[in-house]
């Protein structure tokens, strides 16, 4: 998949029964290759003009199936330098605390990164608040 060019991606999409032909055309028009396809999310699809909620759900589901077949059951977590920097800062502050000290407050996360930050924290620190 990672070596697919945009024509192969468009061919893959056109051969999937649950993906409308318009999606294959949009992928071809935007020259989306295999590596890009594996990284695509809902917002990326909207950006190239696929906006119908049902179509978005179908395409995301089909891309997820492709990822699972290609990558096995490996979980891909976005690597955001901003979010990891915030996590590292928080861990450093906690490491400096002595037993009985009050823990530092939760880090301030800018609005566009809150969702991503939460997802990364839940992945690496399941059950922690």
PDB file of C-alpha atoms in Angstrom:
ATOM      1  CA  UNK A   1       0.000   0.000   0.000  1.00  0.00           C
ATOM      2  CA  UNK A   2       2.755   2.438   0.930  1.00  0.00           C
ATOM      3  CA  UNK A   3       4.274   2.053  -2.533  1.00  0.00           C
ATOM      4  CA  UNK A   4       0.990   2.732  -4.366  1.00  0.00           C
ATOM      5  CA  UNK A   5       0.898   5.762  -6.622  1.00  0.00           C
ATOM      6  CA  UNK A   6      -2.268   7.844  -6.940  1.00  0.00           C
ATOM      7  CA  UNK A   7      -3.547   5.738  -9.857  1.00  0.00           C
ATOM      8  CA  UNK A   8      -3.325   2.565  -7.761  1.00  0.00           C
ATOM      9  CA  UNK A   9      -5.123   4.299  -4.885  1.00  0.00           C
ATOM     10  CA  UNK A  10      -7.894   5.432  -7.240  1.00  0.00           C
ATOM     11  CA  UNK A  11      -8.142   1.895  -8.684  1.00  0.00           C
ATOM     12  CA  UNK A  12      -8.392   0.419  -5.163  1.00  0.00           C
ATOM     13  CA  UNK A  13     -11.179   2.880  -4.271  1.00  0.00           C
ATOM     14  CA  UNK A  14     -13.079   2.242  -7.512  1.00  0.00           C
ATOM     15  CA  UNK A  15     -13.004  -1.525  -6.896  1.00  0.00           C
ATOM     16  CA  UNK A  16     -14.530  -1.226  -3.415  1.00  0.00           C
ATOM     17  CA  UNK A  17     -18.292  -1.740  -3.606  1.00  0.00           C
ATOM     18  CA  UNK A  18     -19.050   0.386  -0.554  1.00  0.00           C
ATOM     19  CA  UNK A  19     -17.084   3.411  -1.810  1.00  0.00           C
ATOM     20  CA  UNK A  20     -18.871   5.677  -4.332  1.00  0.00           C
ATOM     21  CA  UNK A  21     -17.092   6.433  -7.626  1.00  0.00           C
ATOM     22  CA  UNK A  22     -16.878  10.122  -6.686  1.00  0.00           C
ATOM     23  CA  UNK A  23     -14.365   9.169  -3.972  1.00  0.00           C
ATOM     24  CA  UNK A  24     -12.070   7.429  -6.446  1.00  0.00           C
ATOM     25  CA  UNK A  25     -12.270  10.512  -8.678  1.00  0.00           C
ATOM     26  CA  UNK A  26     -11.430  12.871  -5.785  1.00  0.00           C
ATOM     27  CA  UNK A  27      -8.472  10.703  -4.747  1.00  0.00           C
ATOM     28  CA  UNK A  28      -7.193  10.716  -8.338  1.00  0.00           C
ATOM     29  CA  UNK A  29      -7.752  14.480  -8.777  1.00  0.00           C
ATOM     30  CA  UNK A  30      -5.780  15.178  -5.608  1.00  0.00           C
ATOM     31  CA  UNK A  31      -3.072  12.623  -6.467  1.00  0.00           C
ATOM     32  CA  UNK A  32      -3.360  10.837  -3.099  1.00  0.00           C
ATOM     33  CA  UNK A  33      -0.748   8.060  -2.905  1.00  0.00           C
ATOM     34  CA  UNK A  34      -0.766   4.950  -0.692  1.00  0.00           C
ATOM     35  CA  UNK A  35       1.195   6.464   2.184  1.00  0.00           C
ATOM     36  CA  UNK A  36      -1.120   9.455   2.286  1.00  0.00           C
ATOM     37  CA  UNK A  37      -4.183   7.206   2.115  1.00  0.00           C
ATOM     38  CA  UNK A  38      -3.057   5.286   5.218  1.00  0.00           C
ATOM     39  CA  UNK A  39      -2.786   8.583   7.107  1.00  0.00           C
ATOM     40  CA  UNK A  40      -6.113   9.986   5.901  1.00  0.00           C
ATOM     41  CA  UNK A  41      -8.821  10.909   8.392  1.00  0.00           C
ATOM     42  CA  UNK A  42     -12.274  12.440   8.235  1.00  0.00           C
ATOM     43  CA  UNK A  43     -10.971  16.022   7.987  1.00  0.00           C
ATOM     44  CA  UNK A  44      -8.597  15.096   5.163  1.00  0.00           C
ATOM     45  CA  UNK A  45     -11.464  13.609   3.182  1.00  0.00           C
ATOM     46  CA  UNK A  46     -13.544  16.739   3.744  1.00  0.00           C
ATOM     47  CA  UNK A  47     -10.623  18.839   2.534  1.00  0.00           C
ATOM     48  CA  UNK A  48     -10.613  17.070  -0.833  1.00  0.00           C
ATOM     49  CA  UNK A  49     -14.379  17.513  -1.201  1.00  0.00           C
ATOM     50  CA  UNK A  50     -15.940  14.389   0.308  1.00  0.00           C
ATOM     51  CA  UNK A  51     -18.463  15.807   2.761  1.00  0.00           C
ATOM     52  CA  UNK A  52     -21.492  13.491   2.979  1.00  0.00           C
ATOM     53  CA  UNK A  53     -21.430  11.911   6.481  1.00  0.00           C
ATOM     54  CA  UNK A  54     -22.418   8.437   5.262  1.00  0.00           C
ATOM     55  CA  UNK A  55     -19.742   8.460   2.576  1.00  0.00           C
ATOM     56  CA  UNK A  56     -17.147   9.680   5.079  1.00  0.00           C
ATOM     57  CA  UNK A  57     -18.033   6.829   7.443  1.00  0.00           C
ATOM     58  CA  UNK A  58     -17.800   4.247   4.659  1.00  0.00           C
ATOM     59  CA  UNK A  59     -14.461   5.512   3.373  1.00  0.00           C
ATOM     60  CA  UNK A  60     -12.916   5.789   6.857  1.00  0.00           C
ATOM     61  CA  UNK A  61     -14.108   2.258   7.655  1.00  0.00           C
ATOM     62  CA  UNK A  62     -12.643   0.888   4.433  1.00  0.00           C
ATOM     63  CA  UNK A  63      -9.330   2.698   4.988  1.00  0.00           C
ATOM     64  CA  UNK A  64      -9.237   1.269   8.534  1.00  0.00           C
ATOM     65  CA  UNK A  65      -9.750  -2.248   7.126  1.00  0.00           C
ATOM     66  CA  UNK A  66      -6.897  -1.629   4.688  1.00  0.00           C
ATOM     67  CA  UNK A  67      -4.666  -0.406   7.530  1.00  0.00           C
ATOM     68  CA  UNK A  68      -5.468  -3.472   9.624  1.00  0.00           C
ATOM     69  CA  UNK A  69      -4.682  -5.826   6.743  1.00  0.00           C
ATOM     70  CA  UNK A  70      -1.519  -3.935   5.840  1.00  0.00           C
ATOM     71  CA  UNK A  71      -0.222  -3.143   9.320  1.00  0.00           C
ATOM     72  CA  UNK A  72      -1.785  -5.958  11.322  1.00  0.00           C
ATOM     73  CA  UNK A  73      -3.414  -4.793  14.527  1.00  0.00           C
ATOM     74  CA  UNK A  74      -0.733  -2.197  15.229  1.00  0.00           C
ATOM     75  CA  UNK A  75      -2.129   1.037  16.641  1.00  0.00           C
ATOM     76  CA  UNK A  76      -0.885   4.215  15.035  1.00  0.00           C
ATOM     77  CA  UNK A  77      -0.752   7.211  17.349  1.00  0.00           C
ATOM     78  CA  UNK A  78      -0.121  10.636  15.932  1.00  0.00           C
ATOM     79  CA  UNK A  79       3.257  11.941  16.992  1.00  0.00           C
ATOM     80  CA  UNK A  80       2.699  15.594  17.812  1.00  0.00           C
ATOM     81  CA  UNK A  81       5.834  17.411  19.040  1.00  0.00           C
ATOM     82  CA  UNK A  82       3.597  19.944  20.801  1.00  0.00           C
ATOM     83  CA  UNK A  83       1.628  17.288  22.702  1.00  0.00           C
ATOM     84  CA  UNK A  84       4.675  15.210  23.593  1.00  0.00           C
ATOM     85  CA  UNK A  85       6.452  18.354  24.783  1.00  0.00           C
ATOM     86  CA  UNK A  86       3.537  19.080  27.124  1.00  0.00           C
ATOM     87  CA  UNK A  87       3.596  15.487  28.421  1.00  0.00           C
ATOM     88  CA  UNK A  88       7.366  15.579  28.997  1.00  0.00           C
ATOM     89  CA  UNK A  89       7.080  18.934  30.815  1.00  0.00           C
ATOM     90  CA  UNK A  90       4.358  17.518  33.057  1.00  0.00           C
ATOM     91  CA  UNK A  91       6.379  14.381  33.832  1.00  0.00           C
ATOM     92  CA  UNK A  92       9.420  16.505  34.700  1.00  0.00           C
ATOM     93  CA  UNK A  93       7.370  18.662  37.057  1.00  0.00           C
ATOM     94  CA  UNK A  94       5.945  15.557  38.739  1.00  0.00           C
ATOM     95  CA  UNK A  95       9.421  14.033  39.058  1.00  0.00           C
ATOM     96  CA  UNK A  96      10.575  17.116  40.971  1.00  0.00           C
ATOM     97  CA  UNK A  97       7.773  16.748  43.534  1.00  0.00           C
ATOM     98  CA  UNK A  98       8.603  15.203  46.878  1.00  0.00           C
ATOM     99  CA  UNK A  99       6.297  12.745  48.612  1.00  0.00           C
ATOM    100  CA  UNK A 100       3.430  14.696  50.127  1.00  0.00           C
ATOM    101  CA  UNK A 101       3.862  17.679  47.778  1.00  0.00           C
ATOM    102  CA  UNK A 102       0.874  18.872  45.850  1.00  0.00           C
ATOM    103  CA  UNK A 103       1.033  17.690  42.227  1.00  0.00           C
ATOM    104  CA  UNK A 104       1.435  20.378  39.577  1.00  0.00           C
ATOM    105  CA  UNK A 105      -1.737  21.484  37.795  1.00  0.00           C
ATOM    106  CA  UNK A 106      -2.671  19.859  34.507  1.00  0.00           C
ATOM    107  CA  UNK A 107      -0.953  21.494  31.526  1.00  0.00           C
ATOM    108  CA  UNK A 108      -2.716  24.172  29.504  1.00  0.00           C
ATOM    109  CA  UNK A 109      -3.337  22.818  26.000  1.00  0.00           C
ATOM    110  CA  UNK A 110      -4.264  25.102  23.102  1.00  0.00           C
ATOM    111  CA  UNK A 111      -7.747  24.464  21.727  1.00  0.00           C
ATOM    112  CA  UNK A 112      -6.825  22.923  18.331  1.00  0.00           C
ATOM    113  CA  UNK A 113      -4.635  20.287  20.047  1.00  0.00           C
ATOM    114  CA  UNK A 114      -6.907  19.282  22.949  1.00  0.00           C
ATOM    115  CA  UNK A 115      -8.451  16.303  21.183  1.00  0.00           C
ATOM    116  CA  UNK A 116      -5.089  14.981  19.961  1.00  0.00           C
ATOM    117  CA  UNK A 117      -3.505  15.526  23.392  1.00  0.00           C
ATOM    118  CA  UNK A 118      -6.306  13.593  25.100  1.00  0.00           C
ATOM    119  CA  UNK A 119      -5.964  10.705  22.631  1.00  0.00           C
ATOM    120  CA  UNK A 120      -2.182  10.482  23.168  1.00  0.00           C
ATOM    121  CA  UNK A 121      -2.513  10.623  26.968  1.00  0.00           C
ATOM    122  CA  UNK A 122      -5.231   7.941  26.945  1.00  0.00           C
ATOM    123  CA  UNK A 123      -3.042   5.712  24.796  1.00  0.00           C
ATOM    124  CA  UNK A 124       0.188   6.046  26.789  1.00  0.00           C
ATOM    125  CA  UNK A 125      -1.364   6.449  30.265  1.00  0.00           C
ATOM    126  CA  UNK A 126      -4.590   4.397  30.283  1.00  0.00           C
ATOM    127  CA  UNK A 127      -6.631   4.959  33.422  1.00  0.00           C
ATOM    128  CA  UNK A 128      -4.702   8.068  34.537  1.00  0.00           C
ATOM    129  CA  UNK A 129      -6.544  11.348  34.875  1.00  0.00           C
TER     130      UNK A 129
END
